[in-house]
Coordinates of C-alpha atoms in Angstrom, one line a residue:
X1 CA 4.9 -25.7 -7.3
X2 CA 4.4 -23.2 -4.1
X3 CA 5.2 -24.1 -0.9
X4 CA 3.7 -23.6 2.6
X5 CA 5.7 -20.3 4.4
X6 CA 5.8 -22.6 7.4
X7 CA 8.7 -24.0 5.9
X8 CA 10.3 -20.6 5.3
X9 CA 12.9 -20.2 8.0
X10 CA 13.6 -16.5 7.5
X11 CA 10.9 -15.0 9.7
X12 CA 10.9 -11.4 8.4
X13 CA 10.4 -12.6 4.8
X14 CA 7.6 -15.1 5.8
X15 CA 5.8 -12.0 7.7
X16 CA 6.5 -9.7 5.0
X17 CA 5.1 -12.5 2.1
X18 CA 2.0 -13.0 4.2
X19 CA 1.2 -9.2 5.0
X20 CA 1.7 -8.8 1.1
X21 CA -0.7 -11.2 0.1
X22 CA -3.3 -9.9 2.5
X23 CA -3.1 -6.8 1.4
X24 CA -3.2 -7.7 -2.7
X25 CA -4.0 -10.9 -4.2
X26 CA -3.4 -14.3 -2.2
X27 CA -0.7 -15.5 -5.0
X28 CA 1.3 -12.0 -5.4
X29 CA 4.3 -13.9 -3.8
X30 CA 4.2 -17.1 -4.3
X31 CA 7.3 -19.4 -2.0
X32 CA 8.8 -21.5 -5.0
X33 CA 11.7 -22.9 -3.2
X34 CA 13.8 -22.7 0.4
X35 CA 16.6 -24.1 2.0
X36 CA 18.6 -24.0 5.2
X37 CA 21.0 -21.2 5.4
X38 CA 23.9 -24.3 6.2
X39 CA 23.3 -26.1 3.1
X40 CA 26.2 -25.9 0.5
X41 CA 25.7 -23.8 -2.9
X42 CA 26.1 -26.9 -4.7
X43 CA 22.3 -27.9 -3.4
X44 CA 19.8 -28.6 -5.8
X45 CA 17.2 -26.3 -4.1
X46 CA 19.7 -23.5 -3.4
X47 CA 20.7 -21.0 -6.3
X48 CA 24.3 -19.5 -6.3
X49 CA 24.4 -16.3 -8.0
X50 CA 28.2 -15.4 -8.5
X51 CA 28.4 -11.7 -9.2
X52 CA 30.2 -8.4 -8.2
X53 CA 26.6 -8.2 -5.9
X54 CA 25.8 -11.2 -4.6
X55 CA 28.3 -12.8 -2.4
X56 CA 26.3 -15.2 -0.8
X57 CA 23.7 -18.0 -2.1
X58 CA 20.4 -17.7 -2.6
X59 CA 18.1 -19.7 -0.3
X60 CA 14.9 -18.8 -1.0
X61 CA 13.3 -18.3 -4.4
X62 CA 9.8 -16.9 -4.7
X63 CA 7.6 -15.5 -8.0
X64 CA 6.0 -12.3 -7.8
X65 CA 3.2 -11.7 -9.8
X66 CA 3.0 -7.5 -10.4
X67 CA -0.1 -6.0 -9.7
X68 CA -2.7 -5.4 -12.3
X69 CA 0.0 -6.4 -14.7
X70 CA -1.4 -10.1 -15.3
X71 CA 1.1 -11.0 -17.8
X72 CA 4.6 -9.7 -15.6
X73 CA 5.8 -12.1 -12.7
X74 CA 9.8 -12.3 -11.8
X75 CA 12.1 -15.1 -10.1
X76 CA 12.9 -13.1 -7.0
X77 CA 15.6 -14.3 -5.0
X78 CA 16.6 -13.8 -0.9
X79 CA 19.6 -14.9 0.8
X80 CA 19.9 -16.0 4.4
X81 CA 20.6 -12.5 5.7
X82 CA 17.7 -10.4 4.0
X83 CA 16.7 -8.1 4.7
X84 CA 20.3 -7.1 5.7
X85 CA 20.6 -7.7 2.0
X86 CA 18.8 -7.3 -0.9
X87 CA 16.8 -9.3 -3.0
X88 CA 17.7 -10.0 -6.2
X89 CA 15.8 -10.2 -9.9
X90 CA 16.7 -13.5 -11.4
X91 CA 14.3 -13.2 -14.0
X92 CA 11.0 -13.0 -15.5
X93 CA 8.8 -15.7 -15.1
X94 CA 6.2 -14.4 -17.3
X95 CA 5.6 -11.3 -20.2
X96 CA 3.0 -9.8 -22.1
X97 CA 4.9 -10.3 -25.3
X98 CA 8.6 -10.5 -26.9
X99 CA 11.5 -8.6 -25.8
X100 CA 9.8 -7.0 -22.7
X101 CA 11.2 -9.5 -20.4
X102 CA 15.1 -7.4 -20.3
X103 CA 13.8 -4.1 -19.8
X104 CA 11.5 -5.2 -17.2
X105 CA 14.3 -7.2 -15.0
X106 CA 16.1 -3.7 -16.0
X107 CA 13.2 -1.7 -14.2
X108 CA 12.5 -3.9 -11.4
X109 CA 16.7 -4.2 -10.7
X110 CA 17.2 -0.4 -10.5
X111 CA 14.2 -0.2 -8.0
X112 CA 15.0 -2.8 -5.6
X113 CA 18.7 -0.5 -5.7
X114 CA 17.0 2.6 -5.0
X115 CA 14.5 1.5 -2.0
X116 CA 16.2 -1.1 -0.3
X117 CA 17.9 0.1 2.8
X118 CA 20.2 -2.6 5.2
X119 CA 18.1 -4.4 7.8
X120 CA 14.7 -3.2 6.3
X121 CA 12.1 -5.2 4.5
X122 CA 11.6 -3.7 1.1
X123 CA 9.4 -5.9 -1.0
X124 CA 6.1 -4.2 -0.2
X125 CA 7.7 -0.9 -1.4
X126 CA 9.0 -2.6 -4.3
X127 CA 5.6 -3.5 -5.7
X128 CA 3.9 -0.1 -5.1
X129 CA 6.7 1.6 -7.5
X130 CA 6.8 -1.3 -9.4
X131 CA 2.8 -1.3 -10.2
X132 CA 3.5 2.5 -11.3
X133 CA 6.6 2.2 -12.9
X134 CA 4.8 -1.0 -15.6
X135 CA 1.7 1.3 -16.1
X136 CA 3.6 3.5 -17.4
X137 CA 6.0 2.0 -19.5
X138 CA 2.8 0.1 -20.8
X139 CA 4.5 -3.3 -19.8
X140 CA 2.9 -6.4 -18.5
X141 CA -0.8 -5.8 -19.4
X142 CA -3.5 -7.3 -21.0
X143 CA -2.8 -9.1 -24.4
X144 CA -5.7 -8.4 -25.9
X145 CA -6.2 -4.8 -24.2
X146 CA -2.7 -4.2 -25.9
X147 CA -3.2 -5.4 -29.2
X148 CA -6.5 -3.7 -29.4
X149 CA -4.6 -0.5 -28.3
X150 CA -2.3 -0.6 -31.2
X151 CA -4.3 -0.9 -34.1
X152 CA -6.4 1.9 -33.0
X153 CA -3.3 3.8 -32.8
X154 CA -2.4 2.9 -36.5
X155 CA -6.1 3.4 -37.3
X156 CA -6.4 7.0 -35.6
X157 CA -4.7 9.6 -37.3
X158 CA -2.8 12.3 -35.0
X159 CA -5.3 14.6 -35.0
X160 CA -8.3 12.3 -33.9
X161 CA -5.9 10.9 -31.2
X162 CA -5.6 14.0 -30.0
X163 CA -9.4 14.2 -29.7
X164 CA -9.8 11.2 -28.7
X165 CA -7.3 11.9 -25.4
X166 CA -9.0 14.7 -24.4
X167 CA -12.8 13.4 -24.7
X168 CA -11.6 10.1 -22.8
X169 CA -9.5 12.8 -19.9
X170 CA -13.1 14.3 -19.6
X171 CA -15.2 11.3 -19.9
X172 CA -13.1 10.2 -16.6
X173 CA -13.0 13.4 -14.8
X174 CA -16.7 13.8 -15.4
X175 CA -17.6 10.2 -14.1
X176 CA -15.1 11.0 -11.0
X177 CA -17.0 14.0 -10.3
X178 CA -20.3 12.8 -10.5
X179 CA -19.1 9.6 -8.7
X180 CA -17.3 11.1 -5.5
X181 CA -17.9 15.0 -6.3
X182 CA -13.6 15.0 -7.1
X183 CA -11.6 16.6 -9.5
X184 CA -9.2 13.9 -9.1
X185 CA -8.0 11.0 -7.0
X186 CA -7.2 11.1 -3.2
X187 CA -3.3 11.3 -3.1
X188 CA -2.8 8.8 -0.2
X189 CA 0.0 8.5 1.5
X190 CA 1.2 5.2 3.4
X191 CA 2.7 3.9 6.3
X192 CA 5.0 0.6 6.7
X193 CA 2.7 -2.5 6.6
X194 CA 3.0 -4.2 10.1
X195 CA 2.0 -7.3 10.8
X196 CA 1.5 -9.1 14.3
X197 CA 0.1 -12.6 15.2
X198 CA -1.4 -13.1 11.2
X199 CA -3.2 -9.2 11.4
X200 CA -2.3 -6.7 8.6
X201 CA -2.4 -3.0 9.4
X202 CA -1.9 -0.3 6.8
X203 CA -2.3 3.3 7.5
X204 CA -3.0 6.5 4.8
X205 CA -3.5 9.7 5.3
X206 CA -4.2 12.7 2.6
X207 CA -4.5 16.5 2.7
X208 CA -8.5 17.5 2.9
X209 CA -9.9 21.2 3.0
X210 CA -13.2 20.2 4.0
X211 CA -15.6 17.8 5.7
X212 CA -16.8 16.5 2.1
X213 CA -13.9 16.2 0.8
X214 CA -12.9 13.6 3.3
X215 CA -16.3 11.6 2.9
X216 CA -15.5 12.0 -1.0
X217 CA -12.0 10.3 -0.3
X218 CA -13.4 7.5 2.1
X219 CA -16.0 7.1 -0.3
X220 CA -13.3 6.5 -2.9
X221 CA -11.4 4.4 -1.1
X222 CA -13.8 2.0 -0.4
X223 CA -15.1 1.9 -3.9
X224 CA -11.9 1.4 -5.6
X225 CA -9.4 -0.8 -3.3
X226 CA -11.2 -4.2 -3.2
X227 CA -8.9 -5.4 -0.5
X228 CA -9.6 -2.3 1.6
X229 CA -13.1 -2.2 1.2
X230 CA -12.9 -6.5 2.3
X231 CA -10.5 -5.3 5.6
X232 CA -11.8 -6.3 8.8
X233 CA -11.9 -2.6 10.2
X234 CA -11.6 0.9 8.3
X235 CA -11.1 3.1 11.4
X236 CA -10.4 6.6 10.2
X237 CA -10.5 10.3 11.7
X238 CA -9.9 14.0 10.0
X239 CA -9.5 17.1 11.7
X240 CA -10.4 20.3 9.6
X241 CA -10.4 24.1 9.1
X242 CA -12.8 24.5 7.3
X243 CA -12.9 28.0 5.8
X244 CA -16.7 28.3 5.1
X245 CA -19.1 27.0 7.3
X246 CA -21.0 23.6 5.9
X247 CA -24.8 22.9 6.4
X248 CA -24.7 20.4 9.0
X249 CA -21.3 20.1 9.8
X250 CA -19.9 20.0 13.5
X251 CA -18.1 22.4 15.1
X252 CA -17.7 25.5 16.5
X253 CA -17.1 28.6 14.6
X254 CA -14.6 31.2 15.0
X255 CA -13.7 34.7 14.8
X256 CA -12.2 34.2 11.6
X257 CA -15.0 32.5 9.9
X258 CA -13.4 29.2 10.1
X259 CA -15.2 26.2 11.1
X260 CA -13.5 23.2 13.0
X261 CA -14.7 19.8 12.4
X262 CA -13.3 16.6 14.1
X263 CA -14.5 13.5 14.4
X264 CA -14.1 9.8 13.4
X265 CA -15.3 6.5 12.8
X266 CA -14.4 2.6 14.6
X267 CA -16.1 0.6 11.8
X268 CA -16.4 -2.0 14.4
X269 CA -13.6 -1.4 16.5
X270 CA -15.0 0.3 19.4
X271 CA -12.9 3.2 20.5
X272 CA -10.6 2.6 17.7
X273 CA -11.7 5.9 16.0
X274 CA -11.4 8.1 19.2
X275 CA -7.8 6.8 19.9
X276 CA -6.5 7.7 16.4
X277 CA -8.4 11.1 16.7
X278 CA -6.3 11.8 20.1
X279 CA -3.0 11.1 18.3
X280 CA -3.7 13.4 15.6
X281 CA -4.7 16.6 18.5
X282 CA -1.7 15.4 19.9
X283 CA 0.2 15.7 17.1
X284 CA -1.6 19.0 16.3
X285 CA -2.1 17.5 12.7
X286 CA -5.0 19.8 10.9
X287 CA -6.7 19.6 7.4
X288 CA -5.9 15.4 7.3
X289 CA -8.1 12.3 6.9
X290 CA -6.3 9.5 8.4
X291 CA -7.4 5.6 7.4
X292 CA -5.9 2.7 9.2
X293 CA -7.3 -0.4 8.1
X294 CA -6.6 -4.0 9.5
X295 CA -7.5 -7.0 7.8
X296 CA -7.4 -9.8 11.3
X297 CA -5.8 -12.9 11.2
X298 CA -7.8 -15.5 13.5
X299 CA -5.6 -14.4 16.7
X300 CA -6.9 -11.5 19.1
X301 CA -4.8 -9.4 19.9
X302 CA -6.4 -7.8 22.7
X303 CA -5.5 -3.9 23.7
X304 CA -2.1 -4.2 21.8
X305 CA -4.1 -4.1 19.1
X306 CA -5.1 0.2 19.6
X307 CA -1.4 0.6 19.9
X308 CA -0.5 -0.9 16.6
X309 CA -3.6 1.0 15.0
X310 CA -2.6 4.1 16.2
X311 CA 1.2 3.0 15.2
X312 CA -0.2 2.8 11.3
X313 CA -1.5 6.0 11.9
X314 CA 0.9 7.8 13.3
X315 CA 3.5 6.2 10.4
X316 CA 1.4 7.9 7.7
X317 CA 1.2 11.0 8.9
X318 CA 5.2 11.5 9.8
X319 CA 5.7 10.3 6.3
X320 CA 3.4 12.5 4.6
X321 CA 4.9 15.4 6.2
X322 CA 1.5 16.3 8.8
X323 CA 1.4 17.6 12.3
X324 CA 4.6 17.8 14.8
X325 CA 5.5 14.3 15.0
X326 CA 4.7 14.3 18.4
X327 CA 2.2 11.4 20.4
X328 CA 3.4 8.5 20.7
X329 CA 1.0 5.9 20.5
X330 CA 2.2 3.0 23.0
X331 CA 0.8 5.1 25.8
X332 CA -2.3 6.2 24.2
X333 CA -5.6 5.5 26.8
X334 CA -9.6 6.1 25.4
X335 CA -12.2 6.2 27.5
X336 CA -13.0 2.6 26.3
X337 CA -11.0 -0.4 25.6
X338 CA -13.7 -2.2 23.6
X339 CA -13.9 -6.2 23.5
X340 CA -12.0 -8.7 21.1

């Protein structure tokens, strides 16, 4: 049975829980049980894990349901001081099949070890390298899919796998060609998830070498990531170099032939676009596309809201290694404020 996260005194977990949710499916974490940090680990709603690791009780208890994995969920555990500490894998609540259910509490222990860091949340993280981490050890899938899988293995022989690969590598390269005009997907890369007053905020930026590349990405995006293409807002803005000149692209050309385009797009939040496009000139960031996307929680937030936009923003692009670093957003100004 789930429980409401208004009963869920650690604040940083509850925040984290509901941002996660927002941004996959509404039961990815689900709140199975809680209790006050002063309640003795003899309480029936308080688990006491007694290893070299765990030195105080667990409070909270919560199943997490991976990702496009619809047969893998875990027993997640928090104490009282988490994220000072980290969670802890109790167990699998569900599996695809026999015998998968040590090696995935195996997987999912060694990367809660490796991300976590003291006084960070870390769950979100988690489940992005979890999601890969499954898909590739084929764990946690479909039943059927899987089961279908292996006796067209045993059917195939080695050589008409070997077809098989590479007409199904070109069948998909082909279809993401003619889909988006790409050779392959956008390689995003993401900022923290931040949360304030119920809003979610996630910012990704990616490398693009021209204008129609970043259309092709946005495009993408859109058309893949259900819960991005059902945010409130998309804001996004790319600055460019563009080495040859594009039919109706904007810009002015220069002596070296290079063409440069910048501009962006609010999607609905008016001046949202303009603000994130100053942060990146500030920042001298060049040849990006920058998304921030928000999904709004039923409380406006008024002009603090362009700050923590441009706070997305400006996370994605220090962590995918673009621009100076420079431009803080808190005192960023547009010629418009917009209404909310």
């Amino acid at each position: 049975m789930s429980l409401s996260l208004d009963s869920l005194q650690n604040s940083d977990l509850a925040e984290e829980i509901e941002a996660i949710n927002a941004i996959y499916e509404p039961t990815t974490v689900t709140l199975t049980s809680t209790s006050s940090a002063a309640s003795t680990s003899t309480s029936t709603s308080t688990l006491d894990l007694a290893d070299a690791n765990a030195s105080s009780a667990v409070t909270t208890t919560v199943t997490l349901q991976i990702p496009n994995h619809p047969h893998l969920s875990f027993v997640i555990g928090f104490d009282a001081k988490y994220p000072e500490t980290a969670p802890r894998v109790i167990g699998t609540a569900s599996t695809s099949s026999r015998g998968e259910g040590k090696i995935a509490v195996d997987v999912l222990e060694d990367i809660v070890r490796r991300i976590h860091q003291p006084g960070l949340v870390c769950l979100f993280d988690v489940i992005n390298e979890a999601v890969e981490a499954f898909e590739e050890l084929n764990i946690g899938g479909n039943r059927e899919e899987q089961n279908g899988a292996e006796k067209a293995a045993e059917e195939t022989t080695a050589a008409g796998d070997n077809e098989l690969d590479h007409v199904a590598g070109d069948v998909a390269k082909l279809s993401l060609r003619e889909a988006f005009g790409l050779e392959s997907p956008p390689d995003w890369v993401f900022s923290d998830v931040i949360t304030e007053k119920k809003s979610v905020f996630v910012g990704r930026a990616a490398h693009v070498t021209s204008l129609e590349q970043a259309q092709a990405y946005l495009d993408h995006l859109l058309a893949t990531d259900k819960k991005v293409a059902a945010a409130t807002h998309n804001i996004s803005a790319w600055r460019i170099r563009q080495k040859k000149a594009s039919a109706g692209g904007k810009g002015d050309s220069s002596s070296t032939g290079e063409t440069i385009i910048q501009d962006c797009d609010d999607d609905g939040e008016t001046a949202a676009g303009g603000r994130l496009l100053h942060l990146m000139q500030l920042m001298d960031v060049w040849d990006v596309v920058v998304v921030v996307s928000r999904w709004y929680g039923g409380i406006k937030l008024g002009p603090d809201r362009f700050r923590i936009i441009n706070a997305a923003g400006r996370d994605a692009l220090v962590k995918g290694g673009f621009g100076k670093g420079e431009g803080s957003s808190a005192n960023e100004k547009g010629k418009k404020k917009g209404k909310k």
